[in-house]
Amino acid sequence: MKTIFFFIFLIFLICSVYATDSEYIVIRLNNPTPELISYIIENDYEIVSGQEMIYIDILIDDHLLGEFIELGWEPEILFTESEMRRNLVLRTRELAGYRSYTDVLDELTDIASDYPNIASLYSLGISRGREYYLAGNNNYAAYNHLIWGLKVTLDPSVEADKPAVYYNGAHHAREPISVEVVMHILWHIIDNYGTDPEITFLVDNTEIWFIPMLNPDGHKLVFDEINTNWRKNIRDNYNTGTISTGDGVDLNRNYAHEWQLNAQPTASNYGGPYPSSEPETTALKNLWQERQFVAGISYHSSGQLVLFPPGYTSGLISPDVQAQYALALEMAQSIPTVSGTGTYIAQHSWQLYPATGTCEDDSYCAHGIFAHTLELATLFIPPVDQIDQICENNLEAALILLRRGHYSTLTGILTDAQTQEPIVAEIFIDGIDNTGVYRAPYTSSEEYGRYFRLLLPGEYTVQFSAPGYITSTPIYFSINSTTQTILDYQLIPDIRPEITSITVSEGIVTLQWNEIELANGYIIYSALTPDTEDWDYVDFTTETEWSGYIANDSIRFFRITAVY
């Protein structure tokens, strides 16, 4: 009886999700004009890929093809939904092809079991389908999924002071090639640990997180060929109690930074009812908050692009744009295209198309991670015979990202000068952190006081600050292209006792610099202004600073309050 019920439910599910007398196609429009772009956006067509002023690829119902011909365009059909179904070959584990959720979990479990010295498996959260199933809805029994993350590093069960990187796949259900690339990178690192000196160094000194399948529910709809064009998760948007057309949230529009209510629930890019509404996005955000990530890649398809944030509106330039672009360009130039006639292209995320609530915007703008969207191949679901080539082509770029935190990087530990305990402090680099659009300040970790800044080779100044501590004076440092620059610093607690030791008469400054005894290089000096009658504290470390300040005519009363 249960078997009969299951097949009846499966038939209903296929009919409700997939029944249609047409199919989706992806078309290319060459040399798009601003008017065409506006038309596409205003009509909520899904942009798949593109390059500014060169081409734009969009997803449409095949019935709408004539609409663009009538507008005077000559659309080129790149691929169809039928082709995607043919490319998605179900297979046994021994054959090349796409992995199911069970395949991925079995491999992750085996790696953690066989290599416990360098790999640990963690459940990062639950899928939307599991949430519904645990609430008692058996319609979601087949979607009882967890979000899995494999941590690869030396002694993975021990919390250690290391930079972290991530690789994730399957934000979008119909992009299973992203899962394959993440798993290929993982196996390369596992297979070469202990024999390849560079891989061994990187594993020993980095936390490497693999999250192959962030959207297991949607992936299953595609993998089981219930709907090979499904993009979102399976949030029940209309409270039907089962998976229906129009359900789901685009996970790559659901993150908090610059999230917007961007579309109707039926739209393929619907960002959810509120920021981080989905358990899948929350799982990844929680991981970012718990570890000190310096860089990451979220794999998608298609377009053969390496994108870097921010991208929530056109024309954005970040504070770290030069270092970001240098890394994206190096990765892009290492990835051959499927045709073998060139390499991937590096560009700002908004140059593909502006999008709000994305993984990479939140990762970078809220957490300071050098995050990337990497658009693989030329199809959502490339043919099985292209999988190995695409995976191998993308391996070097993944290793470039993995190396990045170990060179051309400023790092160190910030501690309390009295207790020697680590503190959370801000790291401010002049000429970078006071430029570009908003990005949350970089801070040291609470547990270790460790910080990381990915920079280009050159000369810089940095200041460290924290509530309750005296801000450091500008510190000069150099960055080179081969190693890390280590700069530890102890911040002095800001204790300013009201002890008047010297008073200078009104309007007359008789105190000379050589009359002041300095300790630890600082004098805490206060001045009473006639306008506000408030005491303002000023720190001096040089005679030039002192002389310049007391020459200010707006200051009338002076006194020394503390010297230490």
XYZ file of C-alpha atoms in Angstrom:
564
model
C 0.000 0.000 0.000
C 2.840 2.401 0.878
C 4.472 1.621 -2.483
C 1.257 2.439 -4.366
C 0.871 5.678 -2.429
C 4.460 6.668 -3.208
C 4.004 6.185 -6.961
C 0.712 8.108 -6.928
C 2.462 10.946 -5.083
C 5.411 10.847 -7.505
C 3.094 11.096 -10.527
C 1.286 14.044 -8.907
C 4.606 15.734 -8.154
C 5.887 15.346 -11.696
C 2.623 16.658 -13.136
C 2.445 19.668 -10.819
C 6.091 20.640 -11.185
C 6.935 19.710 -14.726
C 3.789 19.497 -16.816
C 3.985 21.928 -19.722
C 3.299 22.036 -23.445
C 6.421 24.098 -24.077
C 9.991 24.203 -22.893
C 12.576 26.687 -21.785
C 15.403 27.708 -24.059
C 18.467 29.895 -23.592
C 19.016 32.410 -26.378
C 21.899 34.762 -27.142
C 21.357 38.331 -28.343
C 24.507 39.894 -29.765
C 25.508 43.546 -29.390
C 22.727 44.365 -26.921
C 21.649 47.989 -26.654
C 20.734 49.742 -23.376
C 17.123 49.699 -24.605
C 17.234 45.917 -25.011
C 18.720 45.457 -21.534
C 15.962 47.651 -20.067
C 13.323 45.634 -21.943
C 14.725 42.350 -20.618
C 14.829 43.618 -17.027
C 11.377 45.230 -17.158
C 9.855 41.965 -18.421
C 11.595 39.846 -15.746
C 13.478 37.661 -18.219
C 16.202 35.696 -16.470
C 19.698 36.753 -17.509
C 21.942 33.705 -17.705
C 25.229 35.194 -18.847
C 26.749 37.993 -20.861
C 29.481 40.518 -21.506
C 28.896 44.235 -21.586
C 28.006 45.462 -25.077
C 29.019 42.114 -26.633
C 26.192 39.660 -25.901
C 23.519 38.737 -23.403
C 22.068 35.249 -22.809
C 18.559 34.947 -21.401
C 16.186 32.135 -20.454
C 12.760 32.258 -22.085
C 9.803 30.045 -22.909
C 10.238 28.908 -26.502
C 6.839 30.448 -27.343
C 8.411 33.867 -26.805
C 11.171 33.429 -29.369
C 9.170 35.259 -32.006
C 8.831 38.264 -29.721
C 12.542 39.041 -30.053
C 12.507 38.418 -33.792
C 9.678 40.948 -34.107
C 11.791 43.428 -32.156
C 14.433 43.163 -34.866
C 16.870 40.810 -33.169
C 18.313 37.550 -34.452
C 18.348 35.294 -31.373
C 20.715 32.330 -31.361
C 19.398 29.294 -29.478
C 22.247 28.101 -27.235
C 20.518 25.144 -25.604
C 17.095 23.814 -24.685
C 15.522 22.141 -21.703
C 15.382 18.873 -23.657
C 19.131 19.027 -24.190
C 19.679 19.534 -20.463
C 17.638 16.413 -19.732
C 19.705 14.414 -22.204
C 22.927 15.723 -20.657
C 21.852 14.671 -17.176
C 22.746 10.981 -17.339
C 21.746 8.819 -14.401
C 24.435 6.285 -13.691
C 26.101 3.961 -11.208
C 28.940 5.303 -9.093
C 31.586 3.579 -11.203
C 30.714 5.581 -14.328
C 31.598 9.156 -15.115
C 28.681 11.549 -14.664
C 26.765 13.660 -12.187
C 26.554 12.802 -8.506
C 23.365 12.512 -6.476
C 23.028 13.767 -2.902
C 23.625 10.216 -1.680
C 26.757 9.884 -3.821
C 28.179 13.090 -2.380
C 27.360 12.157 1.212
C 28.838 8.668 0.813
C 32.103 10.108 -0.524
C 32.342 12.780 2.170
C 31.682 10.149 4.838
C 34.332 7.835 3.389
C 36.931 10.617 3.237
C 36.294 11.609 6.861
C 36.559 7.961 7.896
C 39.633 7.108 5.822
C 41.584 10.337 6.469
C 40.695 11.395 10.035
C 44.024 13.190 10.439
C 43.052 15.779 7.814
C 39.261 15.589 7.318
C 36.158 16.008 9.489
C 32.538 16.018 8.321
C 30.066 18.514 9.785
C 26.352 19.032 9.422
C 26.082 22.777 8.844
C 22.287 22.960 8.839
C 19.098 21.566 7.330
C 17.357 21.977 4.003
C 13.887 23.448 3.646
C 12.561 19.996 2.731
C 13.937 18.501 5.948
C 12.315 21.302 7.918
C 8.911 20.445 6.438
C 9.455 16.717 6.925
C 10.437 17.139 10.577
C 7.274 19.200 11.052
C 5.280 16.115 10.041
C 4.671 16.629 6.309
C 5.449 13.310 4.650
C 5.151 14.869 1.186
C 8.756 15.961 1.783
C 10.067 12.571 2.952
C 12.298 12.313 -0.135
C 13.805 15.744 0.657
C 14.972 15.016 4.196
C 18.403 16.556 3.558
C 21.205 18.094 5.581
C 23.765 20.653 4.417
C 27.166 19.010 4.709
C 30.579 20.615 5.008
C 33.916 18.804 4.988
C 36.753 20.541 6.818
C 40.181 19.621 5.478
C 43.231 20.609 7.515
C 45.848 19.021 9.742
C 44.213 17.852 12.999
C 40.720 18.942 11.895
C 39.084 18.192 15.246
C 41.265 20.856 16.907
C 40.384 24.538 16.631
C 43.498 26.251 15.290
C 44.722 29.708 14.316
C 44.650 29.332 10.519
C 43.206 31.249 7.574
C 40.166 29.570 6.018
C 38.893 29.266 2.441
C 35.682 27.745 1.098
C 34.429 26.085 -2.069
C 30.679 25.606 -2.463
C 28.382 24.301 -5.167
C 24.707 23.977 -6.106
C 23.281 27.257 -4.922
C 21.159 26.734 -8.027
C 19.581 23.344 -8.558
C 20.006 23.134 -12.336
C 23.786 23.670 -12.106
C 25.059 20.210 -11.058
C 28.437 20.783 -12.730
C 29.217 23.007 -9.721
C 28.988 19.954 -7.454
C 31.361 18.006 -9.682
C 34.020 20.739 -9.658
C 33.944 21.044 -5.854
C 34.295 17.277 -5.470
C 37.130 17.168 -8.021
C 39.092 19.809 -6.079
C 38.464 17.913 -2.852
C 39.728 14.608 -4.229
C 42.807 16.254 -5.750
C 43.793 17.645 -2.348
C 43.059 14.397 -0.512
C 44.925 12.259 -3.053
C 48.022 14.481 -3.069
C 48.377 15.187 0.638
C 51.631 13.792 1.984
C 53.217 13.389 -1.447
C 52.918 16.858 -2.989
C 54.869 19.339 -0.788
C 52.712 22.325 -1.737
C 49.391 20.542 -1.125
C 50.741 19.248 2.173
C 51.775 22.753 3.261
C 48.428 24.246 2.272
C 46.435 21.577 4.119
C 48.619 21.840 7.205
C 48.337 25.622 7.358
C 44.833 26.363 6.053
C 41.263 25.411 6.961
C 39.715 24.297 3.665
C 35.923 23.964 3.676
C 34.049 22.022 0.993
C 30.254 22.493 0.793
C 29.453 20.631 -2.440
C 25.660 20.902 -2.343
C 24.049 23.901 -0.638
C 20.682 23.234 -2.286
C 20.153 19.445 -2.043
C 16.360 19.632 -2.390
C 16.416 21.537 -5.658
C 19.321 19.419 -6.884
C 17.201 16.296 -6.360
C 14.372 17.714 -8.492
C 16.882 18.181 -11.287
C 18.821 14.958 -10.780
C 15.624 12.863 -10.720
C 14.519 14.685 -13.921
C 11.311 15.892 -12.268
C 12.214 19.391 -13.483
C 15.647 19.891 -15.031
C 15.081 23.662 -15.175
C 14.478 24.055 -11.394
C 16.716 26.793 -9.954
C 15.504 27.511 -6.408
C 15.091 25.575 -3.174
C 11.626 24.153 -2.372
C 10.127 26.703 0.012
C 6.339 26.264 -0.059
C 5.486 29.768 -1.259
C 1.724 29.216 -1.482
C 1.182 26.830 1.454
C 0.001 23.927 -0.686
C 1.829 21.372 1.430
C 3.684 19.941 -1.549
C 6.136 21.010 -4.259
C 4.324 23.041 -6.907
C 5.131 25.344 -9.799
C 6.178 28.739 -8.415
C 7.653 27.373 -5.199
C 11.153 28.063 -3.972
C 13.603 30.846 -3.168
C 16.674 31.691 -5.218
C 19.318 31.111 -2.564
C 21.728 33.436 -4.349
C 19.307 36.341 -3.827
C 18.530 35.555 -0.190
C 21.630 36.797 1.656
C 21.338 39.819 3.931
C 23.669 42.388 2.412
C 21.658 44.729 0.165
C 18.808 42.205 0.075
C 15.683 43.448 -1.681
C 12.192 42.094 -2.226
C 13.129 41.748 -5.863
C 10.451 39.641 -7.545
C 7.230 37.681 -7.175
C 7.481 34.222 -5.551
C 6.886 32.571 -8.926
C 9.990 34.242 -10.413
C 13.139 32.164 -10.828
C 15.176 34.848 -9.019
C 12.764 35.385 -6.093
C 14.927 36.367 -3.119
C 12.581 35.210 -0.380
C 10.228 37.047 2.005
C 13.056 38.538 4.080
C 16.888 38.440 4.284
C 18.404 35.057 5.129
C 14.953 33.524 5.353
C 16.164 30.136 4.114
C 17.904 27.510 6.253
C 20.400 26.818 3.455
C 21.748 30.390 3.326
C 21.747 30.595 7.113
C 23.929 27.481 7.266
C 26.636 29.100 5.137
C 26.431 32.470 6.905
C 26.855 30.786 10.283
C 30.002 29.078 9.018
C 31.453 32.431 7.881
C 30.823 33.886 11.320
C 32.475 30.998 13.133
C 35.727 30.895 11.116
C 38.243 33.401 9.811
C 37.742 33.051 6.062
C 40.010 35.029 3.758
C 38.738 33.839 0.352
C 36.176 31.589 -1.304
C 34.516 30.443 -4.513
C 30.849 29.771 -5.160
C 30.551 27.694 -8.345
C 27.726 28.236 -10.838
C 27.017 27.671 -14.524
C 27.235 29.043 -17.116
C 29.330 31.752 -18.829
C 33.045 30.946 -18.278
C 33.502 33.968 -16.015
C 35.259 34.800 -12.737
C 33.190 37.457 -10.960
C 34.085 39.456 -7.860
C 31.874 41.638 -5.627
C 30.160 43.882 -4.897
C 27.510 43.564 -7.566
C 24.220 44.799 -6.088
C 24.092 47.757 -8.480
C 26.020 48.956 -11.512
C 29.319 50.790 -11.287
C 30.338 49.697 -7.778
C 34.009 49.893 -6.822
C 35.133 48.257 -3.582
C 37.938 49.402 -1.257
C 39.952 46.287 -2.173
C 39.251 46.422 -5.895
C 42.874 46.285 -7.052
C 43.748 43.201 -5.015
C 40.391 41.606 -5.844
C 40.810 42.091 -9.569
C 44.403 40.831 -9.517
C 43.290 37.571 -7.883
C 40.233 37.148 -10.130
C 42.340 37.812 -13.232
C 45.002 35.301 -12.207
C 42.355 32.658 -11.658
C 40.506 33.458 -14.890
C 43.641 33.285 -17.020
C 44.417 29.824 -15.612
C 41.081 28.316 -16.774
C 40.838 27.175 -20.408
C 37.432 27.505 -22.020
C 35.558 24.392 -23.076
C 36.424 25.119 -26.698
C 40.104 25.524 -25.816
C 40.335 28.793 -27.759
C 40.854 31.090 -24.799
C 40.457 31.462 -21.051
C 37.758 32.622 -18.667
C 37.104 36.361 -18.232
C 37.463 38.243 -14.929
C 35.047 41.082 -14.249
C 32.988 42.882 -11.616
C 29.838 40.957 -10.684
C 27.622 43.827 -11.830
C 29.160 43.661 -15.295
C 27.294 40.393 -15.834
C 24.132 41.942 -14.349
C 23.387 43.657 -11.015
C 21.887 41.321 -8.420
C 20.939 41.877 -4.793
C 21.252 39.513 -1.850
C 24.038 37.424 -3.356
C 26.396 35.071 -1.571
C 29.489 36.943 -2.707
C 28.217 40.419 -1.754
C 27.384 39.222 1.744
C 30.624 37.269 2.055
C 32.761 40.257 1.081
C 30.817 43.298 2.291
C 29.772 41.851 5.655
C 32.748 39.573 6.386
C 35.661 40.895 4.322
C 36.135 37.612 2.439
C 37.641 37.788 -1.046
C 34.666 35.943 -2.517
C 34.071 34.927 -6.121
C 31.277 33.639 -8.306
C 32.775 31.299 -10.863
C 30.479 30.651 -13.844
C 31.434 27.305 -15.372
C 31.114 26.061 -18.940
C 28.602 27.183 -21.560
C 25.519 25.224 -20.430
C 23.625 24.828 -17.160
C 24.127 21.062 -17.475
C 27.065 20.266 -19.755
C 27.169 16.839 -21.440
C 28.672 14.100 -19.318
C 31.658 13.785 -21.643
C 32.666 17.387 -20.767
C 32.605 16.961 -16.970
C 36.162 15.716 -16.497
C 37.567 18.416 -18.761
C 35.671 21.213 -16.998
C 36.744 19.934 -13.584
C 40.382 19.611 -14.551
C 40.399 23.008 -16.268
C 39.241 24.644 -13.032
C 41.670 22.947 -10.677
C 44.546 25.437 -10.930
C 42.255 28.392 -10.222
C 41.105 26.687 -7.029
C 44.726 26.216 -5.966
C 45.516 29.866 -6.765
C 42.771 30.867 -4.345
C 44.038 28.397 -1.739
C 47.566 29.849 -1.879
C 46.428 33.454 -1.630
C 46.386 33.881 2.135
C 50.003 32.734 2.404
C 51.658 35.520 0.408
C 51.152 39.247 -0.224
C 49.226 39.323 3.034
C 49.457 41.348 6.236
C 48.779 39.269 9.321
C 49.477 39.337 13.019
C 48.006 39.076 16.487
C 46.525 41.991 18.443
C 46.641 41.782 22.229
C 46.051 43.826 25.366
C 49.345 45.434 26.470
C 48.607 44.728 30.134
C 47.024 41.271 30.113
C 48.553 39.897 26.870
C 45.098 38.517 26.045
C 43.831 38.634 22.434
C 41.400 41.428 21.616
C 38.983 42.225 18.805
C 40.383 45.325 17.120
C 39.891 47.101 13.810
C 42.645 47.130 11.197
C 42.547 50.358 9.172
C 44.781 50.769 6.117
C 44.965 54.295 4.753
C 44.262 54.601 1.049
C 42.163 51.408 1.031
C 39.692 51.382 3.893
C 38.729 55.018 3.324
C 37.894 54.411 -0.357
C 35.121 52.706 -2.341
C 31.671 51.545 -1.282
C 30.881 50.250 2.192
C 32.578 47.111 3.387
C 32.514 46.130 7.062
C 35.823 46.951 8.813
C 38.351 44.153 9.103
C 38.792 43.009 12.684
C 40.958 40.537 14.549
C 39.420 37.308 15.817
C 38.094 37.087 19.343
C 39.745 33.752 20.066
C 43.266 34.446 18.798
C 43.457 38.166 18.079
C 44.549 37.131 14.572
C 43.831 39.268 11.520
C 44.469 38.925 7.782
C 44.582 41.541 5.030
C 45.095 40.487 1.402
C 47.033 43.269 -0.339
C 49.117 43.934 -3.409
C 52.898 44.331 -3.004
C 53.783 47.858 -1.906
C 54.170 50.277 0.991
C 51.276 50.971 3.362
C 50.350 52.418 6.754
C 48.026 50.718 9.220
C 46.349 51.761 12.470
C 44.843 49.460 15.079
C 41.921 50.548 17.240
C 39.429 49.043 19.663
C 36.878 50.413 22.145
C 38.586 51.109 25.459
C 42.081 51.240 23.914
C 44.323 54.005 22.599
C 44.415 53.979 18.797
C 47.872 53.229 17.493
C 49.795 55.826 15.549
C 50.191 55.019 11.821
C 52.582 52.108 11.388
C 54.482 51.732 8.119
C 54.906 48.282 6.586
C 55.785 46.617 3.283
C 54.033 43.808 1.422
C 55.957 41.465 -0.876
C 54.756 38.958 -3.450
C 56.162 35.787 -1.893
C 55.524 35.735 1.856
C 53.260 37.055 4.584
C 54.167 40.271 6.426
C 53.861 39.670 10.179
C 52.849 42.638 12.332
C 51.816 41.923 15.925
C 50.731 44.799 18.134
C 49.790 45.435 21.753
C 47.081 48.030 22.334
C 47.283 50.157 25.477
C 44.113 50.386 27.580
C 42.706 53.921 27.489
C 42.806 54.848 31.171
C 42.927 58.637 31.590
C 42.911 59.664 35.264
C 42.090 63.280 36.136
C 45.456 64.125 37.737
C 46.494 67.716 37.112
C 50.248 67.910 37.437
C 50.973 71.086 35.443
C 48.715 74.033 34.611
C 49.493 76.591 31.935
C 48.131 80.132 32.313
C 45.319 81.356 30.108
C 46.545 82.530 26.738
C 50.200 81.985 27.586
C 51.981 78.688 26.881
C 55.167 78.462 28.902
C 55.522 74.683 29.072
C 58.312 73.397 26.848
C 58.501 69.927 25.316
C 61.721 69.085 27.090
C 60.037 69.775 30.436
C 57.636 66.863 29.911
C 58.693 63.404 31.006
C 57.374 60.741 28.619
C 56.736 57.118 29.512
C 56.043 54.488 26.835
C 56.235 57.286 24.279
C 52.875 58.880 25.045
C 51.576 61.971 26.840
C 47.858 62.332 27.433
C 47.087 66.035 27.118
C 43.790 67.844 27.470
C 42.671 71.261 26.292
C 39.672 73.369 27.264
C 38.056 75.162 24.349
C 36.248 78.475 24.972
C 33.293 77.562 22.743
C 32.255 74.274 24.275
C 33.911 74.440 27.694
C 34.654 70.742 27.223
C 37.956 69.057 27.877
C 39.292 67.381 24.724
C 41.970 64.725 25.074
C 44.854 64.629 22.629
C 47.762 62.163 22.414
C 51.268 63.440 21.592
C 54.357 61.461 20.786
C 56.564 64.098 19.112
C 57.569 67.695 19.783
C 56.229 68.672 16.368
C 52.732 67.484 17.321
C 52.959 69.336 20.653
C 54.199 72.599 19.150
C 51.568 72.584 16.418
C 48.745 72.038 18.850
C 49.649 74.680 21.446
C 50.009 77.249 18.661
C 46.274 76.902 17.935
C 44.666 80.238 18.913
C 41.331 78.599 19.676
C 42.805 76.811 22.680
C 42.901 78.950 25.828
C 43.525 76.635 28.782
C 45.977 73.738 28.928
C 46.758 71.095 31.464
C 48.599 67.805 31.684
C 46.284 65.083 33.007
C 48.417 61.987 32.731
C 51.832 60.882 31.609
C 52.623 57.168 31.132
